[in-house]
Amino acid sequence: MTASGDIATRDWTIWSTDARLVLSGHDAHDPVRMTRASQLVDDLLAEVDAACSRFRSDSELARLHEALPTGASVTPMLAALVQAALDAALLTDDRVDPTLRYALDAIGYDRDIELIEDNGGLIRAVVSVRAGWRSVSLHNGVLRVPSHLALDMGATAKAVAADWAAARVHEELGGGVLLSLGGDIATAGVPPTEGWSITVRDLADDPAARITVTPGRALASSSTQKRRWNRAGLSQHHILAPTTGLPAEPVWKTATVAARTCVRANSFSTGAIVAGHEAASWLNGLGVAARLVGRDGSIVYTGDWPVDCEISPGDLARSAA
């Protein structure tokens, strides 16, 4: 645990991504509080992983896979995660689709990102006229998924987990909470004196911005620069276009969205990557606050994202010192 001012932080790695838990308040530096907060977060993340991980043969989703075409009763945890993924698909006009498991397998993302190797296999495009998620049903705790589809809820499940875990810590311990799981950041409670100040940048050479997230709001970033691997000698990334089953054209290096929940922000940031050249007009039409960084480093803002938030490399270095 590290402490500074009225905040304390814990950093670790989970699901092949960086995680950070930040506590604020008069007792933020109390090691007992951080220990309990960490336990609450770790337990919640373990529950989510056990429910829907596609890299575990013993996850609930994996164990029920063969029964899903005819329908299977699922736990409230898995039902809530599936419903969040279906809501994200509806929210983004089919741009985010949780039924792309087989398409991800086909391009080589069939195991943890750190274990992927280029085996030289062929890449198969999966052209789809009708969004796969619209064939999934979830009623009264019974989940049905057609046999030609399989669920992958990695993106939305991580964002939902951030929302749930931050809220769980605040409900039990009070004070302010920020939880970052990779690019997904959820907050709850009263922020530190200076507010939740967050630096938005993907890779070291990318332009950086600094924004202050208001209490209870969330932030999510999606990237075409990370979670990359080679398949058949071609570079791949993990955000797929549902209509083709192939990685979305990398029009944007990153898409960052601010919203009232992390899962909502994640849905729009992922959808923006898939939308490509149409992302800015789509997000503006919905009033979504976003910062899109193009392949050439150009920046496009939508909604009420603050246009004066960019910071110079010199300022960034000084603040990190």
Short mmCIF file of C-alpha atoms in Angstrom, two decimals:
data_model
loop_
_atom_site.label_atom_id
_atom_site.label_comp_id
_atom_site.label_asym_id
_atom_site.label_seq_id
_atom_site.Cartn_x
_atom_site.Cartn_y
_atom_site.Cartn_z
CA MET A 1 0.00 0.00 0.00
CA THR A 2 1.19 3.54 -0.77
CA ALA A 3 -0.19 6.74 0.75
CA SER A 4 -0.10 10.40 -0.24
CA GLY A 5 -2.17 13.28 1.13
CA ASP A 6 -5.68 12.02 1.86
CA ILE A 7 -5.47 8.97 -0.41
CA ALA A 8 -4.00 5.47 -0.22
CA THR A 9 -3.47 3.15 -3.17
CA ARG A 10 -2.95 -0.52 -3.92
CA ASP A 11 -1.61 -1.71 -7.30
CA TRP A 12 -1.65 -5.26 -8.65
CA THR A 13 -2.20 -7.28 -11.82
CA ILE A 14 -5.32 -9.27 -12.65
CA TRP A 15 -6.75 -10.69 -15.86
CA SER A 16 -3.48 -9.71 -17.65
CA THR A 17 -4.09 -6.04 -16.93
CA ASP A 18 -3.07 -3.46 -14.33
CA ALA A 19 -5.42 -2.78 -11.45
CA ARG A 20 -5.45 0.07 -8.93
CA LEU A 21 -7.61 0.63 -5.87
CA VAL A 22 -7.62 4.13 -4.39
CA LEU A 23 -9.24 5.06 -1.09
CA SER A 24 -9.84 8.63 0.08
CA GLY A 25 -11.03 10.09 3.37
CA HIS A 26 -9.71 10.82 6.84
CA ASP A 27 -8.90 7.14 7.47
CA ALA A 28 -7.61 6.35 3.98
CA HIS A 29 -4.20 5.48 5.43
CA ASP A 30 -5.58 2.96 7.90
CA PRO A 31 -4.08 -0.37 6.79
CA VAL A 32 -7.08 -2.24 8.20
CA ARG A 33 -9.39 -0.29 5.88
CA MET A 34 -7.24 -1.00 2.83
CA THR A 35 -6.99 -4.68 3.77
CA ARG A 36 -10.77 -4.98 4.03
CA ALA A 37 -11.34 -2.97 0.85
CA SER A 38 -8.89 -5.18 -1.01
CA GLN A 39 -10.64 -8.30 0.25
CA LEU A 40 -14.01 -6.99 -0.93
CA VAL A 41 -12.62 -6.20 -4.38
CA ASP A 42 -10.71 -9.48 -4.71
CA ASP A 43 -13.75 -11.51 -3.68
CA LEU A 44 -16.02 -9.75 -6.16
CA LEU A 45 -13.55 -10.16 -9.02
CA ALA A 46 -13.17 -13.85 -8.16
CA GLU A 47 -16.96 -14.26 -8.30
CA VAL A 48 -17.12 -12.61 -11.72
CA ASP A 49 -14.25 -14.73 -13.03
CA ALA A 50 -15.84 -17.93 -11.75
CA ALA A 51 -19.12 -17.00 -13.42
CA CYS A 52 -18.06 -16.03 -16.93
CA SER A 53 -14.36 -16.54 -17.70
CA ARG A 54 -13.87 -18.13 -21.11
CA PHE A 55 -10.33 -19.16 -20.17
CA ARG A 56 -11.45 -21.44 -17.32
CA SER A 57 -13.00 -24.83 -17.98
CA ASP A 58 -14.61 -24.71 -14.55
CA SER A 59 -16.37 -21.35 -14.94
CA GLU A 60 -20.16 -21.47 -14.82
CA LEU A 61 -20.40 -20.32 -18.42
CA ALA A 62 -18.00 -23.04 -19.60
CA ARG A 63 -19.74 -25.78 -17.63
CA LEU A 64 -23.14 -24.85 -19.06
CA HIS A 65 -21.96 -24.39 -22.64
CA GLU A 66 -23.35 -27.68 -24.01
CA ALA A 67 -26.74 -27.09 -22.37
CA LEU A 68 -27.25 -23.50 -23.50
CA PRO A 69 -28.83 -24.22 -26.93
CA THR A 70 -31.84 -25.76 -25.19
CA GLY A 71 -31.68 -23.48 -22.16
CA ALA A 72 -30.01 -23.69 -18.77
CA SER A 73 -30.72 -22.12 -15.40
CA VAL A 74 -27.94 -19.74 -14.39
CA THR A 75 -26.95 -18.10 -11.14
CA PRO A 76 -28.02 -14.52 -10.42
CA MET A 77 -24.38 -13.45 -10.90
CA LEU A 78 -24.10 -14.89 -14.40
CA ALA A 79 -27.59 -13.67 -15.31
CA ALA A 80 -26.65 -10.12 -14.30
CA LEU A 81 -23.43 -10.25 -16.32
CA VAL A 82 -25.19 -11.60 -19.41
CA GLN A 83 -27.92 -8.97 -19.09
CA ALA A 84 -25.30 -6.22 -18.89
CA ALA A 85 -23.68 -7.53 -22.07
CA LEU A 86 -27.03 -7.66 -23.90
CA ASP A 87 -27.83 -4.13 -22.69
CA ALA A 88 -24.48 -2.95 -24.07
CA ALA A 89 -25.30 -4.46 -27.46
CA LEU A 90 -28.65 -2.68 -27.55
CA LEU A 91 -27.13 0.60 -26.33
CA THR A 92 -24.52 0.59 -29.11
CA ASP A 93 -26.80 -0.39 -31.98
CA ASP A 94 -25.18 -3.84 -32.37
CA ARG A 95 -21.60 -2.50 -32.37
CA VAL A 96 -20.81 -4.41 -29.19
CA ASP A 97 -21.85 -8.06 -29.43
CA PRO A 98 -21.15 -10.64 -26.69
CA THR A 99 -21.64 -13.63 -29.03
CA LEU A 100 -18.24 -13.38 -30.76
CA ARG A 101 -16.46 -16.13 -28.82
CA TYR A 102 -15.99 -18.36 -31.85
CA ALA A 103 -14.79 -15.44 -33.97
CA LEU A 104 -12.18 -14.59 -31.31
CA ASP A 105 -11.07 -18.22 -31.25
CA ALA A 106 -10.77 -18.17 -35.06
CA ILE A 107 -8.28 -15.29 -35.03
CA GLY A 108 -6.22 -16.85 -32.26
CA TYR A 109 -7.55 -15.23 -29.08
CA ASP A 110 -8.47 -18.57 -27.51
CA ARG A 111 -6.40 -18.25 -24.34
CA ASP A 112 -5.02 -15.63 -22.01
CA ILE A 113 -3.36 -12.85 -24.04
CA GLU A 114 0.05 -13.61 -22.51
CA LEU A 115 -0.07 -17.20 -23.82
CA ILE A 116 -1.01 -16.57 -27.47
CA GLU A 117 1.44 -17.71 -30.11
CA ASP A 118 1.26 -17.36 -33.90
CA ASN A 119 0.61 -20.89 -35.12
CA GLY A 120 0.32 -19.86 -38.75
CA GLY A 121 -3.31 -20.91 -38.95
CA LEU A 122 -5.81 -19.43 -41.35
CA ILE A 123 -8.06 -16.50 -40.48
CA ARG A 124 -11.73 -17.02 -41.20
CA ALA A 125 -14.07 -14.06 -41.64
CA VAL A 126 -17.55 -14.53 -40.23
CA VAL A 127 -19.95 -12.35 -42.18
CA SER A 128 -23.15 -11.71 -40.24
CA VAL A 129 -26.31 -10.01 -41.45
CA ARG A 130 -28.17 -10.29 -38.13
CA ALA A 131 -26.47 -9.42 -34.86
CA GLY A 132 -25.83 -12.63 -32.96
CA TRP A 133 -26.85 -11.28 -29.57
CA ARG A 134 -30.44 -10.87 -30.78
CA SER A 135 -30.69 -14.68 -30.87
CA VAL A 136 -29.81 -14.95 -27.17
CA SER A 137 -32.61 -15.11 -24.62
CA LEU A 138 -32.53 -14.65 -20.87
CA HIS A 139 -35.83 -15.01 -19.04
CA ASN A 140 -36.49 -15.89 -15.41
CA GLY A 141 -32.92 -17.03 -14.93
CA VAL A 142 -32.90 -19.34 -17.96
CA LEU A 143 -30.26 -18.57 -20.59
CA ARG A 144 -30.46 -19.81 -24.18
CA VAL A 145 -27.66 -19.37 -26.74
CA PRO A 146 -27.90 -20.94 -30.24
CA SER A 147 -25.38 -23.69 -30.88
CA HIS A 148 -23.59 -21.72 -33.59
CA LEU A 149 -22.80 -18.95 -31.11
CA ALA A 150 -20.84 -18.72 -27.87
CA LEU A 151 -20.57 -15.92 -25.34
CA ASP A 152 -17.53 -13.78 -24.63
CA MET A 153 -18.29 -11.09 -22.07
CA GLY A 154 -14.75 -10.04 -21.27
CA ALA A 155 -15.13 -6.32 -21.93
CA THR A 156 -18.48 -5.68 -20.30
CA ALA A 157 -17.81 -8.07 -17.41
CA LYS A 158 -14.65 -6.18 -16.47
CA ALA A 159 -16.49 -2.87 -16.52
CA VAL A 160 -19.42 -4.24 -14.54
CA ALA A 161 -16.97 -5.68 -12.01
CA ALA A 162 -15.39 -2.25 -11.57
CA ASP A 163 -18.80 -0.67 -10.94
CA TRP A 164 -19.89 -3.37 -8.51
CA ALA A 165 -16.62 -3.54 -6.59
CA ALA A 166 -16.30 0.23 -6.11
CA ALA A 167 -19.90 0.38 -4.88
CA ARG A 168 -19.39 -2.60 -2.55
CA VAL A 169 -16.34 -1.01 -0.89
CA HIS A 170 -18.11 2.33 -0.43
CA GLU A 171 -21.25 0.72 0.97
CA GLU A 172 -19.32 -1.14 3.67
CA LEU A 173 -16.46 1.25 4.45
CA GLY A 174 -17.68 4.67 3.37
CA GLY A 175 -15.24 7.33 2.17
CA GLY A 176 -14.21 7.66 -1.44
CA VAL A 177 -13.28 4.77 -3.74
CA LEU A 178 -11.73 4.60 -7.19
CA LEU A 179 -11.13 1.27 -8.86
CA SER A 180 -9.28 0.95 -12.16
CA LEU A 181 -9.23 -2.34 -14.04
CA GLY A 182 -7.13 -1.68 -17.10
CA GLY A 183 -8.90 1.11 -18.94
CA ASP A 184 -12.10 0.81 -16.89
CA ILE A 185 -12.42 3.22 -13.96
CA ALA A 186 -15.33 3.34 -11.53
CA THR A 187 -15.75 5.70 -8.57
CA ALA A 188 -18.00 5.87 -5.53
CA GLY A 189 -18.33 8.19 -2.55
CA VAL A 190 -16.54 11.46 -1.82
CA PRO A 191 -13.35 12.04 -3.84
CA PRO A 192 -10.10 13.39 -2.37
CA THR A 193 -9.69 17.13 -1.89
CA GLU A 194 -8.25 17.66 -5.38
CA GLY A 195 -10.92 15.44 -6.95
CA TRP A 196 -10.40 12.26 -8.94
CA SER A 197 -7.72 13.58 -11.29
CA ILE A 198 -7.01 11.06 -14.04
CA THR A 199 -4.36 11.13 -16.76
CA VAL A 200 -5.72 9.73 -20.03
CA ARG A 201 -3.04 8.18 -22.21
CA ASP A 202 -2.57 4.74 -23.75
CA LEU A 203 1.08 4.37 -24.78
CA ALA A 204 4.05 6.56 -23.87
CA ASP A 205 4.17 8.25 -27.29
CA ASP A 206 0.46 9.08 -27.37
CA PRO A 207 -0.95 12.54 -26.57
CA ALA A 208 -2.04 12.86 -22.95
CA ALA A 209 -4.95 14.57 -21.25
CA ARG A 210 -5.86 15.14 -17.63
CA ILE A 211 -9.44 15.35 -16.49
CA THR A 212 -11.21 15.47 -13.14
CA VAL A 213 -13.93 12.86 -12.81
CA THR A 214 -16.89 14.04 -10.75
CA PRO A 215 -18.09 11.88 -7.82
CA GLY A 216 -19.88 8.73 -8.84
CA ARG A 217 -18.94 9.02 -12.50
CA ALA A 218 -16.84 6.59 -14.52
CA LEU A 219 -14.34 6.49 -17.35
CA ALA A 220 -13.42 3.77 -19.85
CA SER A 221 -10.83 3.52 -22.60
CA SER A 222 -10.68 1.04 -25.47
CA SER A 223 -7.51 0.57 -27.48
CA THR A 224 -6.40 -1.02 -30.73
CA GLN A 225 -2.77 -0.78 -29.60
CA LYS A 226 -2.83 -3.27 -26.74
CA ARG A 227 -3.89 -6.92 -26.53
CA ARG A 228 -2.31 -7.56 -29.91
CA TRP A 229 -0.88 -10.75 -31.35
CA ASN A 230 -0.04 -12.30 -34.72
CA ARG A 231 -2.12 -14.86 -36.58
CA ALA A 232 -1.05 -16.24 -39.95
CA GLY A 233 1.66 -13.58 -39.88
CA LEU A 234 -0.87 -10.75 -39.55
CA SER A 235 -1.26 -8.42 -36.59
CA GLN A 236 -4.57 -8.82 -34.73
CA HIS A 237 -6.32 -6.93 -31.93
CA HIS A 238 -9.16 -7.97 -29.64
CA ILE A 239 -11.99 -5.59 -30.64
CA LEU A 240 -13.97 -7.28 -33.39
CA ALA A 241 -16.47 -5.91 -35.88
CA PRO A 242 -19.57 -8.08 -35.37
CA THR A 243 -20.44 -7.98 -39.07
CA THR A 244 -17.16 -9.64 -40.12
CA GLY A 245 -15.81 -11.36 -37.02
CA LEU A 246 -12.46 -9.72 -37.71
CA PRO A 247 -10.61 -6.94 -35.83
CA ALA A 248 -12.22 -3.55 -36.41
CA GLU A 249 -10.32 -1.21 -38.69
CA PRO A 250 -7.93 0.70 -36.38
CA VAL A 251 -9.19 4.18 -37.32
CA TRP A 252 -8.64 5.14 -33.68
CA LYS A 253 -5.71 4.31 -31.45
CA THR A 254 -7.92 4.82 -28.43
CA ALA A 255 -11.43 5.88 -27.52
CA THR A 256 -12.08 7.20 -24.01
CA VAL A 257 -15.60 7.87 -22.73
CA ALA A 258 -16.97 9.44 -19.56
CA ALA A 259 -20.39 8.24 -18.37
CA ARG A 260 -22.46 7.63 -15.26
CA THR A 261 -21.32 3.99 -15.02
CA CYS A 262 -18.21 2.17 -16.09
CA VAL A 263 -20.12 -0.41 -18.12
CA ARG A 264 -21.91 2.36 -20.02
CA ALA A 265 -18.60 4.14 -20.69
CA ASN A 266 -17.00 0.86 -21.80
CA SER A 267 -19.90 0.07 -24.13
CA PHE A 268 -19.51 3.38 -25.94
CA SER A 269 -15.69 3.30 -26.04
CA THR A 270 -15.72 -0.20 -27.53
CA GLY A 271 -18.53 0.77 -29.90
CA ALA A 272 -16.53 3.79 -31.05
CA ILE A 273 -13.61 1.58 -32.09
CA VAL A 274 -16.00 -0.59 -34.09
CA ALA A 275 -17.79 2.44 -35.59
CA GLY A 276 -14.49 3.71 -37.04
CA HIS A 277 -15.00 6.79 -39.22
CA GLU A 278 -18.62 7.07 -38.06
CA ALA A 279 -17.71 7.16 -34.36
CA ALA A 280 -17.66 10.93 -33.85
CA SER A 281 -21.04 11.58 -35.48
CA TRP A 282 -22.58 8.60 -33.67
CA LEU A 283 -21.34 9.67 -30.24
CA ASN A 284 -22.19 13.33 -30.83
CA GLY A 285 -25.71 12.36 -31.83
CA LEU A 286 -26.12 10.65 -28.45
CA GLY A 287 -24.42 13.42 -26.47
CA VAL A 288 -21.66 11.06 -25.29
CA ALA A 289 -18.53 12.72 -23.86
CA ALA A 290 -15.54 11.13 -25.57
CA ARG A 291 -11.95 11.68 -26.63
CA LEU A 292 -10.86 9.83 -29.77
CA VAL A 293 -7.19 9.61 -30.73
CA GLY A 294 -6.58 8.88 -34.41
CA ARG A 295 -3.76 6.86 -35.91
CA ASP A 296 -1.88 10.07 -36.71
CA GLY A 297 -2.25 11.39 -33.17
CA SER A 298 -5.06 13.79 -34.04
CA ILE A 299 -7.75 14.19 -31.39
CA VAL A 300 -11.51 14.43 -31.82
CA TYR A 301 -13.83 15.36 -28.95
CA THR A 302 -17.53 14.61 -28.70
CA GLY A 303 -20.25 15.65 -26.30
CA ASP A 304 -19.08 17.79 -23.41
CA TRP A 305 -15.59 16.31 -23.11
CA PRO A 306 -13.35 19.23 -21.97
CA VAL A 307 -11.31 20.43 -24.95
CA ASP A 308 -8.75 22.17 -22.73
CA CYS A 309 -7.62 18.99 -20.99
CA GLU A 310 -4.55 18.21 -23.11
CA ILE A 311 -1.20 18.35 -21.30
CA SER A 312 2.29 18.70 -22.71
CA PRO A 313 4.94 16.01 -22.29
CA GLY A 314 6.87 18.40 -20.05
CA ASP A 315 3.91 18.95 -17.74
CA LEU A 316 3.27 15.23 -17.66
CA ALA A 317 6.87 14.51 -16.69
CA ARG A 318 6.82 17.15 -13.94
CA SER A 319 3.60 15.82 -12.45
CA ALA A 320 5.02 12.28 -12.39
CA ALA A 321 8.23 13.38 -10.68
#
